[in-house]
Tab-separated table of C-alpha atoms in Angstrom:
chain	number	residue	atom	x	y	z
A	163	HIS	CA	105.126	108.379	120.018
A	164	GLY	CA	108.073	107.716	122.622
A	165	THR	CA	108.198	106.264	126.277
A	166	HIS	CA	104.954	106.998	127.858
A	167	SER	CA	104.089	105.368	131.105
A	168	LEU	CA	105.726	103.633	134.039
A	169	LYS	CA	103.535	101.497	136.394
A	170	LEU	CA	104.511	99.480	139.320
A	171	ALA	CA	103.655	95.601	138.786
A	172	PRO	CA	100.657	94.075	140.865
A	173	ASP	CA	103.197	92.358	142.872
A	174	GLY	CA	105.256	95.235	143.708
A	175	LYS	CA	108.389	93.705	142.592
A	176	SER	CA	109.051	95.486	139.540
A	177	ILE	CA	107.957	98.295	137.130
A	178	PHE	CA	106.704	98.152	133.730
A	179	VAL	CA	107.667	100.963	131.236
A	180	LEU	CA	105.507	101.427	127.995
A	181	SER	CA	106.635	102.919	124.796
A	182	GLY	CA	105.120	104.004	121.432
A	183	ASN	CA	105.646	102.934	118.004
A	184	ALA	CA	108.509	105.148	117.266
A	185	THR	CA	110.668	104.223	120.267
A	186	PRO	CA	113.700	101.976	119.196
A	187	LEU	CA	113.867	98.757	121.418
A	188	THR	CA	116.220	99.291	124.382
A	189	ASP	CA	118.743	96.944	125.495
A	190	ILE	CA	117.000	93.977	126.910
A	191	GLN	CA	118.496	91.456	129.416
A	192	SER	CA	115.540	88.664	128.631
A	193	SER	CA	112.302	88.395	126.967
A	194	ARG	CA	108.940	86.700	127.479
A	195	VAL	CA	108.372	87.399	123.192
A	196	PRO	CA	109.940	84.808	121.755
A	197	ARG	CA	113.156	86.227	119.839
A	198	VAL	CA	111.894	85.203	116.053
A	199	TRP	CA	109.856	88.376	115.702
A	200	ALA	CA	109.700	89.536	111.804
A	201	GLU	CA	107.266	91.347	109.469
A	202	ASP	CA	106.095	88.003	108.255
A	203	ASN	CA	103.949	89.011	105.437
A	204	LEU	CA	103.894	86.420	102.574
A	205	VAL	CA	103.069	88.737	99.788
A	206	PRO	CA	105.244	91.794	100.203
A	207	ARG	CA	103.102	94.784	101.319
A	208	LEU	CA	103.164	98.172	100.838
A	209	SER	CA	105.786	100.409	102.683
A	210	PHE	CA	105.584	104.565	103.443
A	211	VAL	CA	108.858	104.718	104.748
A	212	ALA	CA	112.582	103.861	103.828
A	213	PRO	CA	113.441	100.319	104.352
A	214	GLY	CA	115.722	99.825	107.454
A	215	PRO	CA	117.951	97.171	108.479
A	216	GLY	CA	115.354	94.772	109.197
A	217	PHE	CA	112.057	94.614	111.431
A	218	SER	CA	112.309	95.876	114.823
A	219	PRO	CA	109.299	95.757	117.474
A	220	GLU	CA	106.895	98.258	117.191
A	221	SER	CA	105.408	99.565	120.445
A	222	TRP	CA	106.578	97.605	123.448
A	223	ILE	CA	106.204	96.905	126.923
A	224	ALA	CA	109.304	95.892	129.297
A	225	SER	CA	109.820	95.662	133.186
A	226	PHE	CA	112.806	96.255	135.194
A	227	ASP	CA	113.874	95.833	138.851
A	228	PRO	CA	114.115	98.789	141.465
A	229	GLU	CA	117.578	99.284	140.545
A	230	GLY	CA	116.900	100.124	136.980
A	231	LYS	CA	118.356	97.051	135.730
A	232	ASN	CA	117.640	93.269	134.056
A	233	PHE	CA	115.076	94.720	131.554
A	234	GLU	CA	112.599	91.949	130.186
A	235	LEU	CA	110.505	92.591	126.979
A	236	PHE	CA	107.008	91.560	128.071
A	237	ALA	CA	105.091	92.202	125.126
A	238	MET	CA	105.144	94.462	121.477
A	239	GLY	CA	103.296	95.126	118.668
A	240	MET	CA	101.235	97.987	119.662
A	241	ARG	CA	100.853	101.132	117.758
A	242	ASN	CA	100.961	103.691	120.351
A	243	PRO	CA	98.878	103.573	123.718
A	244	VAL	CA	99.438	106.336	126.231
A	245	SER	CA	99.199	103.994	129.476
A	246	HIS	CA	98.928	100.579	130.759
A	247	GLN	CA	96.568	99.722	133.697
A	248	TYR	CA	95.709	96.600	135.935
A	249	ASN	CA	92.367	95.466	136.536
A	250	LYS	CA	91.606	93.493	139.946
A	251	ASP	CA	93.127	90.288	138.467
A	252	GLY	CA	96.249	91.844	137.970
A	253	GLU	CA	95.633	91.626	134.320
A	254	MET	CA	97.263	94.271	131.914
A	255	PHE	CA	94.986	96.210	129.496
A	256	VAL	CA	95.707	99.284	127.030
A	257	TYR	CA	93.959	101.476	125.012
A	258	ASP	CA	95.894	101.591	121.510
A	259	SER	CA	95.823	104.248	118.595
A	260	ASP	CA	94.809	103.813	115.260
A	261	MET	CA	96.586	105.181	112.239
A	262	GLU	CA	94.489	108.028	110.793
A	263	PHE	CA	95.911	107.809	107.584
A	264	ASP	CA	94.872	104.336	106.874
A	265	LYS	CA	90.989	105.162	107.146
A	266	ALA	CA	88.987	103.065	104.516
A	267	THR	CA	92.190	100.853	103.453
A	268	PRO	CA	91.969	97.223	104.076
A	269	TRP	CA	94.874	97.669	106.652
A	270	TYR	CA	92.980	100.257	108.931
A	271	ARG	CA	92.793	99.046	112.531
A	272	PRO	CA	90.442	101.512	114.519
A	273	THR	CA	91.552	102.312	118.177
A	274	ASN	CA	90.679	99.252	120.289
A	275	VAL	CA	91.399	97.806	123.880
A	276	GLN	CA	93.706	94.985	124.200
A	277	HIS	CA	94.472	92.592	126.899
A	278	ILE	CA	98.088	92.231	127.089
A	279	ILE	CA	99.410	88.842	128.176
A	280	SER	CA	102.646	87.514	128.410
A	281	GLY	CA	105.043	87.322	125.212
A	282	ALA	CA	102.268	88.675	123.065
A	283	ASP	CA	102.921	90.376	119.515
A	284	LEU	CA	100.005	92.593	118.675
A	285	GLY	CA	100.698	92.612	115.001
A	286	TRP	CA	101.200	96.295	114.299
A	287	ARG	CA	103.751	96.689	111.494
A	288	ASP	CA	104.625	99.711	109.174
A	289	GLY	CA	102.123	100.927	106.575
A	290	ALA	CA	100.407	98.290	104.684
A	291	ARG	CA	102.154	95.684	106.550
A	292	LYS	CA	99.925	95.343	109.716
A	293	HIS	CA	98.506	92.223	110.640
A	294	PRO	CA	95.120	91.256	111.142
A	295	THR	CA	93.632	90.591	114.269
A	296	TYR	CA	92.659	87.115	113.363
A	297	TYR	CA	96.043	85.676	112.839
A	298	LEU	CA	96.855	83.016	115.252
A	299	ASP	CA	100.459	84.639	115.928
A	300	TYR	CA	98.502	87.645	116.856
A	301	TYR	CA	96.773	88.304	120.460
A	302	GLY	CA	95.048	91.043	122.311
A	303	VAL	CA	92.019	93.289	120.911
A	304	ILE	CA	88.778	92.485	123.071
A	305	ALA	CA	87.111	95.677	121.788
A	306	THR	CA	86.923	97.951	118.815
A	307	VAL	CA	86.376	101.408	119.824
A	308	GLY	CA	86.643	103.413	116.859
A	309	ALA	CA	88.594	106.782	115.230
A	310	GLY	CA	90.185	108.606	117.947
A	311	SER	CA	93.434	109.581	119.829
A	312	PRO	CA	93.969	107.634	123.072
A	313	THR	CA	95.267	109.207	125.874
A	314	GLY	CA	94.930	108.320	129.678
A	315	GLY	CA	92.986	105.366	131.232
A	316	VAL	CA	92.356	104.056	134.600
A	317	PHE	CA	90.487	101.186	136.013
A	318	GLY	CA	87.548	102.293	138.750
A	319	THR	CA	89.117	100.581	141.538
A	320	GLY	CA	88.457	102.447	144.569
A	321	ALA	CA	85.791	104.914	143.473
A	322	LYS	CA	82.469	105.452	144.913
A	323	PHE	CA	80.590	104.362	142.154
A	324	PRO	CA	78.418	101.107	141.659
A	325	ALA	CA	80.092	98.143	141.509
A	326	ARG	CA	80.005	97.841	137.425
A	327	TYR	CA	81.662	100.954	137.260
A	328	GLN	CA	84.051	100.292	139.934
A	329	ASP	CA	85.330	97.240	137.736
A	330	ALA	CA	85.071	99.419	134.245
A	331	PHE	CA	88.127	100.563	132.362
A	332	PHE	CA	87.661	104.351	131.617
A	333	ILE	CA	89.632	105.714	128.550
A	334	CYS	CA	90.213	108.821	127.389
A	335	ASP	CA	89.824	109.490	123.792
A	336	TRP	CA	91.456	113.126	123.193
A	337	SER	CA	90.423	114.271	119.548
A	338	PHE	CA	86.771	113.680	119.852
A	339	GLY	CA	86.267	114.478	123.476
A	340	ASN	CA	85.020	111.339	124.817
A	341	LEU	CA	85.763	109.595	128.009
A	342	HIS	CA	84.377	105.736	127.572
A	343	SER	CA	83.734	103.083	130.034
A	344	VAL	CA	84.974	99.828	129.145
A	345	PHE	CA	83.074	96.720	130.891
A	346	ILE	CA	85.487	94.272	130.920
A	347	THR	CA	84.283	90.758	131.831
A	348	PRO	CA	86.276	87.486	132.278
A	349	GLU	CA	85.939	84.929	129.207
A	350	GLY	CA	87.976	81.783	129.277
A	351	ALA	CA	91.591	82.564	130.057
A	352	GLY	CA	91.115	86.267	128.488
A	353	TYR	CA	88.306	88.622	128.507
A	354	GLN	CA	85.592	90.331	126.407
A	355	ALA	CA	84.677	93.986	126.603
A	356	ASP	CA	81.826	96.340	126.168
A	357	VAL	CA	82.253	99.672	125.160
A	358	GLN	CA	80.018	102.551	126.287
A	359	PRO	CA	79.850	106.462	126.208
A	360	PHE	CA	80.591	107.761	129.693
A	361	ILE	CA	81.143	111.624	129.182
A	362	SER	CA	81.423	113.432	126.116
A	363	GLY	CA	82.120	117.280	125.719
A	364	ARG	CA	82.951	120.073	122.756
A	365	PRO	CA	85.370	120.698	123.703
A	366	PHE	CA	86.575	117.840	126.048
A	367	ALA	CA	90.436	117.357	125.056
A	368	VAL	CA	90.789	114.503	127.942
A	369	SER	CA	94.417	113.762	128.901
A	370	GLY	CA	94.434	111.605	131.720
A	371	THR	CA	92.149	110.329	134.608
A	372	ILE	CA	92.714	108.718	137.983
A	373	VAL	CA	90.686	107.816	141.049
A	374	ASN	CA	91.105	110.203	143.886
A	375	PRO	CA	91.702	107.826	147.159
A	376	ALA	CA	90.777	110.644	149.218
A	377	ASP	CA	87.162	110.651	148.352
A	378	GLY	CA	86.768	107.891	145.689
A	379	SER	CA	85.830	110.407	142.646
A	380	LEU	CA	87.019	110.032	139.625
A	381	LEU	CA	89.437	113.105	138.625
A	382	VAL	CA	89.510	113.918	134.685
A	383	ALA	CA	92.219	116.453	133.220
A	384	THR	CA	92.270	117.872	129.750
A	385	THR	CA	94.647	119.695	127.872
A	386	GLY	CA	92.708	122.876	128.262
A	387	SER	CA	93.662	123.098	131.969
A	388	GLN	CA	90.672	121.940	133.100
A	389	LEU	CA	90.221	119.390	135.937
A	390	TYR	CA	86.709	117.578	136.371
A	391	ARG	CA	85.625	115.627	139.499
A	392	VAL	CA	82.689	112.970	138.733
A	393	THR	CA	80.811	111.705	141.607
A	394	TYR	CA	77.898	109.229	141.805
A	395	VAL	CA	74.550	110.287	142.991
A	396	GLY	CA	72.009	107.297	143.362
A	397	ASN	CA	70.646	104.301	145.373
A	398	GLU	CA	73.006	101.748	144.409
A	399	SER	CA	75.920	100.278	146.655
A	400	THR	CA	79.052	101.834	146.328
A	401	GLU	CA	80.801	99.136	148.842
A	402	PRO	CA	84.069	97.787	147.160
A	403	SER	CA	83.157	95.620	144.707
A	404	LYS	CA	84.167	91.819	144.868
A	405	PRO	CA	86.625	90.043	142.397
A	406	ASP	CA	85.042	88.293	139.544
A	407	ALA	CA	86.108	84.873	139.865
A	408	ARG	CA	84.715	83.235	137.309
A	409	TYR	CA	86.769	81.813	134.970
A	410	GLN	CA	89.662	82.023	137.332
A	411	ALA	CA	91.206	78.671	136.862
A	412	PHE	CA	91.274	79.132	133.236
A	413	ARG	CA	93.438	82.200	133.988
A	414	ASP	CA	95.465	80.328	136.469
A	415	GLN	CA	96.049	77.616	133.788
A	416	ARG	CA	97.538	80.293	131.396
A	417	HIS	CA	99.738	81.656	133.911
A	418	LYS	CA	101.119	78.190	134.408
A	419	LEU	CA	101.869	77.971	130.609
A	420	GLU	CA	103.231	81.471	130.987
A	421	ALA	CA	105.803	80.799	133.669
A	422	TYR	CA	107.733	78.530	130.496
A	423	HIS	CA	108.056	82.041	128.659
A	424	GLY	CA	111.567	83.141	128.192
A	425	LYS	CA	113.374	80.017	129.082
A	426	LYS	CA	113.994	76.457	128.677
A	427	ASP	CA	112.659	73.416	130.676
A	428	PRO	CA	113.007	69.938	129.836
A	429	ALA	CA	109.395	69.273	131.220
A	430	ALA	CA	107.966	72.144	129.207
A	431	VAL	CA	106.927	70.265	125.928
A	432	ASN	CA	104.975	67.458	127.782
A	433	VAL	CA	103.348	70.239	129.846
A	434	VAL	CA	102.237	72.622	126.923
A	435	TRP	CA	101.517	70.113	124.267
A	436	PRO	CA	97.745	69.395	125.570
A	437	PHE	CA	96.908	73.019	125.384
A	438	LEU	CA	98.076	73.622	121.849
A	439	ASN	CA	94.576	72.533	120.828
A	440	ASP	CA	92.571	74.271	123.875
A	441	ASN	CA	89.324	75.748	122.935
A	442	ASP	CA	90.515	78.988	124.412
A	443	ARG	CA	92.687	81.339	122.251
A	444	ALA	CA	94.428	83.020	125.124
A	445	THR	CA	95.471	79.701	126.617
A	446	ARG	CA	96.403	78.358	123.149
A	447	TYR	CA	98.515	81.580	122.467
A	448	ALA	CA	100.495	80.927	125.613
A	449	ALA	CA	101.199	77.362	125.022
A	450	ARG	CA	102.525	77.885	121.757
A	451	THR	CA	104.609	80.537	122.776
A	452	ALA	CA	105.926	78.645	125.738
A	453	LEU	CA	106.901	75.758	122.884
A	454	GLU	CA	108.648	78.206	120.936
A	455	TRP	CA	111.202	78.664	124.004
A	456	GLN	CA	111.944	75.200	124.064
A	457	ASP	CA	115.011	73.065	122.388
A	458	VAL	CA	113.423	72.502	119.026
A	459	ALA	CA	114.925	68.992	118.750
A	460	LEU	CA	112.972	68.253	121.732
A	461	TRP	CA	109.641	68.767	119.591
A	462	ARG	CA	110.497	69.013	115.813
A	463	GLU	CA	109.246	65.157	115.136
A	464	LYS	CA	106.357	65.389	117.679
A	465	ALA	CA	104.860	68.491	115.435
A	466	LEU	CA	105.767	66.707	112.340
A	467	ALA	CA	103.751	63.434	113.451
A	468	GLU	CA	100.867	65.359	115.245
A	469	THR	CA	97.336	64.689	113.710
A	470	ASP	CA	95.139	66.569	115.879
A	471	PRO	CA	94.338	69.436	113.565
A	472	ARG	CA	94.081	72.186	116.005
A	473	ARG	CA	97.440	70.950	117.794
A	474	ALA	CA	99.152	70.464	114.395
A	475	ILE	CA	98.364	73.920	113.219
A	476	ALA	CA	99.818	75.385	116.234
A	477	ALA	CA	103.019	73.371	116.445
A	478	ILE	CA	103.666	73.773	112.510
A	479	ALA	CA	103.156	77.481	112.800
A	480	ALA	CA	105.763	77.235	115.906
A	481	LEU	CA	108.157	75.222	114.013
A	482	ALA	CA	108.187	77.554	111.165
A	483	ARG	CA	109.131	80.526	113.312
A	484	VAL	CA	111.940	78.986	115.464
A	485	THR	CA	113.611	76.932	112.818
A	486	ALA	CA	114.260	79.447	109.873
A	487	PRO	CA	115.906	82.670	109.954
A	488	ASP	CA	114.034	86.174	109.633
A	489	GLU	CA	115.684	89.616	108.195
A	490	TYR	CA	115.944	90.805	111.760
A	491	HIS	CA	117.684	87.847	113.520
A	492	THR	CA	120.114	86.975	110.765
A	493	VAL	CA	123.628	87.944	110.499
A	494	PRO	CA	124.163	90.020	107.482
A	495	GLY	CA	126.282	88.211	104.951
A	496	SER	CA	125.536	84.904	106.639
A	497	ASN	CA	123.348	83.507	103.702
A	498	PRO	CA	121.530	81.022	105.882
A	499	VAL	CA	120.302	77.876	104.071
A	500	ARG	CA	116.726	77.194	104.208
A	501	ASP	CA	115.746	73.547	104.995
A	502	LYS	CA	113.403	72.400	102.154
A	503	ASN	CA	113.254	68.824	103.176
A	504	LEU	CA	111.816	70.078	106.585
A	505	GLU	CA	109.770	72.429	104.701
A	506	SER	CA	107.981	69.966	102.323
A	507	ARG	CA	107.609	67.857	105.801
A	508	MET	CA	105.828	70.715	107.323
A	509	LEU	CA	103.388	71.247	104.525
A	510	GLY	CA	102.814	67.277	104.362
A	511	THR	CA	101.513	67.735	108.151
A	512	LEU	CA	99.460	70.394	107.190
A	513	ASN	CA	97.900	68.727	104.327
A	514	ARG	CA	96.897	66.061	106.417
A	515	ILE	CA	94.369	68.280	107.919
A	516	GLU	CA	90.877	68.005	106.189
A	517	TRP	CA	89.700	71.288	105.241
A	518	ARG	CA	85.839	70.828	105.473
A	519	GLY	CA	85.850	69.705	108.999
A	520	LEU	CA	87.636	72.657	110.396
A	521	SER	CA	85.773	75.647	111.745
A	522	TYR	CA	85.812	79.286	110.398
A	523	GLN	CA	88.762	80.381	112.643
A	524	ASP	CA	90.794	76.808	112.296
A	525	LYS	CA	90.665	77.506	108.634
A	526	LEU	CA	92.168	80.978	108.877
A	527	ASP	CA	94.676	79.308	111.502
A	528	LEU	CA	95.525	76.525	108.759
A	529	LEU	CA	96.228	79.350	106.000
A	530	ARG	CA	98.092	81.321	108.538
A	531	ALA	CA	100.339	78.116	109.299
A	532	TYR	CA	100.875	77.641	105.865
A	533	GLN	CA	101.959	81.243	104.989
A	534	LEU	CA	104.446	81.045	108.070
A	535	VAL	CA	105.883	77.902	106.687
A	536	MET	CA	106.435	79.500	103.452
A	537	ILE	CA	107.488	82.941	104.803
A	538	ARG	CA	110.183	81.338	106.853
A	539	LEU	CA	111.523	78.916	104.655
A	540	GLY	CA	110.804	80.175	101.110
A	541	MET	CA	108.797	79.208	97.890
A	542	PRO	CA	108.057	75.256	98.384
A	543	ASN	CA	109.682	72.948	95.818
A	544	PRO	CA	107.623	72.639	92.536
A	545	ALA	CA	105.982	69.033	93.512
A	546	ASP	CA	104.766	70.950	96.832
A	547	VAL	CA	103.654	73.785	95.046
A	548	GLN	CA	101.708	71.424	92.831
A	549	ARG	CA	100.120	69.861	95.720
A	550	LEU	CA	99.279	72.823	97.762
A	551	VAL	CA	97.526	74.567	94.593
A	552	ALA	CA	95.379	71.741	93.915
A	553	ARG	CA	94.470	71.420	97.721
A	554	LEU	CA	93.521	75.136	98.079
A	555	ASP	CA	92.137	76.351	94.595
A	556	PRO	CA	88.860	74.582	95.004
A	557	PHE	CA	88.218	76.400	98.074
A	558	LEU	CA	88.447	79.811	96.518
A	559	PRO	CA	86.070	81.752	96.268
A	560	ALA	CA	84.680	80.996	99.843
A	561	ASN	CA	81.808	82.372	101.858
A	562	GLN	CA	83.690	84.658	104.248
A	563	THR	CA	85.702	87.785	103.469
A	564	GLU	CA	88.687	87.021	105.418
A	565	LEU	CA	88.831	83.573	103.973
A	566	ASN	CA	88.912	84.810	100.460
A	567	ARG	CA	91.999	87.427	101.442
A	568	GLU	CA	93.793	84.363	102.789
A	569	LEU	CA	93.089	82.101	100.147
A	570	SER	CA	93.896	84.789	97.312
A	571	GLU	CA	97.540	85.454	99.356
A	572	VAL	CA	98.383	82.207	99.503
A	573	LEU	CA	97.355	81.311	95.605
A	574	ILE	CA	98.928	84.558	94.623
A	575	TYR	CA	102.250	83.473	96.205
A	576	LEU	CA	102.297	80.066	94.757
A	577	GLN	CA	101.536	81.581	91.092
A	578	ALA	CA	98.407	79.495	90.742
A	579	PRO	CA	97.314	79.517	87.008
A	580	ASN	CA	93.666	80.104	88.451
A	581	ALA	CA	94.533	83.132	90.518
A	582	ALA	CA	94.179	85.783	88.012
A	583	THR	CA	90.589	84.333	86.868
A	584	LYS	CA	89.519	83.981	90.337
A	585	VAL	CA	90.713	87.045	92.310
A	586	MET	CA	89.800	89.427	89.384
A	587	ALA	CA	86.170	88.049	90.027
A	588	LEU	CA	86.535	88.745	93.479
A	589	LEU	CA	87.816	92.272	92.503
A	590	ARG	CA	84.895	92.785	90.258
A	591	THR	CA	81.974	91.195	92.310
A	592	THR	CA	82.944	92.168	95.756
A	593	PRO	CA	80.693	95.314	96.442
A	594	THR	CA	81.970	98.640	97.469
A	595	GLU	CA	79.717	100.054	100.710
A	596	PRO	CA	79.519	103.724	102.053
A	597	TYR	CA	82.143	105.041	104.292
A	598	TYR	CA	80.585	107.423	106.871
A	599	GLY	CA	84.143	108.706	108.393
A	600	ILE	CA	84.213	108.980	111.842
A	601	GLN	CA	80.914	108.126	112.959
A	602	GLU	CA	81.119	104.527	111.273
A	603	TRP	CA	84.027	103.456	113.328
A	604	ILE	CA	82.221	104.573	116.492
A	605	ASN	CA	79.614	102.871	116.222
A	606	PRO	CA	79.104	100.814	113.374
A	607	GLN	CA	76.096	99.170	114.556
A	608	GLN	CA	74.048	102.708	113.883
A	609	ARG	CA	75.456	103.736	110.166
A	610	GLN	CA	73.248	106.448	108.904
A	611	ARG	CA	73.832	107.969	105.382
A	612	GLN	CA	75.230	111.917	106.049
A	613	ASP	CA	73.238	112.331	102.954
A	614	GLY	CA	70.143	110.713	103.912
A	615	ALA	CA	70.130	108.516	100.546
A	616	ASN	CA	69.113	104.897	100.718
A	617	PHE	CA	71.858	102.469	99.804
A	618	ASN	CA	71.375	99.550	97.866
A	619	PRO	CA	74.277	97.155	98.168
A	620	ALA	CA	73.269	95.699	95.156
A	621	ALA	CA	73.540	98.810	93.075
A	622	PRO	CA	76.278	100.795	95.345
A	623	ASN	CA	76.226	103.669	92.891
A	624	VAL	CA	72.251	104.515	93.453
A	625	GLY	CA	71.738	107.080	95.870
A	626	LYS	CA	74.979	108.089	96.380
A	627	SER	CA	75.788	111.963	96.453
A	628	GLN	CA	79.225	113.507	95.049
A	629	ALA	CA	80.213	114.179	98.595
A	630	SER	CA	80.211	110.555	99.801
A	631	LEU	CA	83.336	108.479	99.801
A	632	MET	CA	82.942	104.660	98.901
A	633	ARG	CA	84.962	102.227	101.068
A	634	GLN	CA	86.844	99.458	98.843
A	635	ASP	CA	88.954	97.530	101.542
A	636	ASP	CA	88.468	94.195	99.925
A	637	GLN	CA	89.045	95.356	96.388
A	638	GLN	CA	92.233	97.264	97.811
A	639	HIS	CA	93.312	93.993	99.294
A	640	TYR	CA	92.985	91.980	95.981
A	641	ALA	CA	94.440	94.766	93.757
A	642	MET	CA	97.705	95.075	96.315
A	643	MET	CA	97.979	91.354	96.085
A	644	LEU	CA	97.303	90.953	92.376
A	645	ARG	CA	100.370	93.557	91.635
A	646	THR	CA	102.867	90.313	92.568
A	647	LEU	CA	101.050	87.823	90.314
A	648	LYS	CA	102.611	86.969	87.121
A	649	ALA	CA	100.791	83.413	85.982
A	650	GLY	CA	97.244	83.288	84.387
A	651	TRP	CA	97.043	86.518	83.094
A	652	THR	CA	95.120	87.420	79.621
A	653	PRO	CA	95.195	90.601	77.952
A	654	GLU	CA	91.474	90.907	78.835
A	655	LEU	CA	91.935	90.362	82.660
A	656	ARG	CA	95.080	92.568	82.488
A	657	LYS	CA	93.125	95.337	80.813
A	658	GLU	CA	90.035	95.262	83.595
A	659	PHE	CA	92.728	94.975	86.085
A	660	LEU	CA	94.614	98.364	85.128
A	661	GLU	CA	90.874	99.986	84.471
A	662	TRP	CA	90.111	99.577	88.180
A	663	PHE	CA	92.724	102.019	89.157
A	664	VAL	CA	91.044	104.605	86.724
A	665	THR	CA	87.601	104.118	88.315
A	666	ALA	CA	88.282	102.839	92.027
């Protein structure tokens, strides 16, 4: 979980270093990640380590010059990837770890393939405080792989393989003996990916892989002191594949926005503003990150006056992050003053957005923007609390799990009168489902009961053997939020809540 890998940048002018989640952030001279990072959880989450002096970035990637100087933070918030690799477009990818102790909890994040872009925060936090991948201030995951232990990885560039495999990202899963092939294809300014098994064995504790430039084979090492050479035999062409130029214009536009990361430029606000509501998530992320680096006096009023829903959400989220103190960047004992008038105006901008006209992701983004405003500026004044409760309470329960989770969190934070009744109803009615352990996360599309019994979601206890474990992700989330709720309880609801811990 310390410092892992060094890799020459695609332009050959700098070296990138990747560190795991137990590595303190080194002294950096500059950063592409806005220096406003924090835990950013509205309701206090569970922690399994002693509290420290403040949030510090987890696993991070930085670059430095050939003299070993001028460290610049490039991205942060991973768990424990062991290597970073570049595809033919010069874009960076990692295979990131899970936390094995978290399995079957609402905060479990399976191993995944991440696209690492400038200024990205991948949302890893300690314990139960991890951010879900759908948060607007999170970017990266393009494929979920499953339970495992990531080690090495390499793109097939230069291999004497068919074109599809030359462009694949080969990733090593040490614990379950798998070498996966990840087929990554452009989509907008980012990518999508499909993970397929390539080689597996028992034992096959794969630790690293490279393409041999001498013969174009794929060399695979294991911790059992074995070295395998993988070659292709067949009729398909093994001539070097051509770069995939699809969506190149989208990536070029993203890079233009990323040029404003880490520096102030008077022209930046007008350049990035139109892209805050772009249909592409990577472009929106790059634009918001660029905005957060600019002098807030140049765009504060512009953000507050914005009427386009998606652009207003991004702008207010950025404004909350850069104008309010957080635990990591506040001088101890300084007692910073939070501008409650500004908070009221920010909430007013978000309140103007019509909920029913938003897409599913835009609704999640709106709820996250509300959260960031209140995380950074504190509990709103009573009048704003009443307005916000009246606005959001009718939408709980929703038809989607993620919306229920985020709506519950906001309403519980605000101590809404109906929160106890509504969230307890969710706790009571949200079905559990069988947890299949390792296999479920490897291939959730082909779930099979280990005991062979048929599972009826409407009667989750029917056909369940004593050996089976029932997943209770959503119920655990609601219980974790409800522990902070003081308003709206009746003796009956309180009794039912406490009894959940006995039967869960």
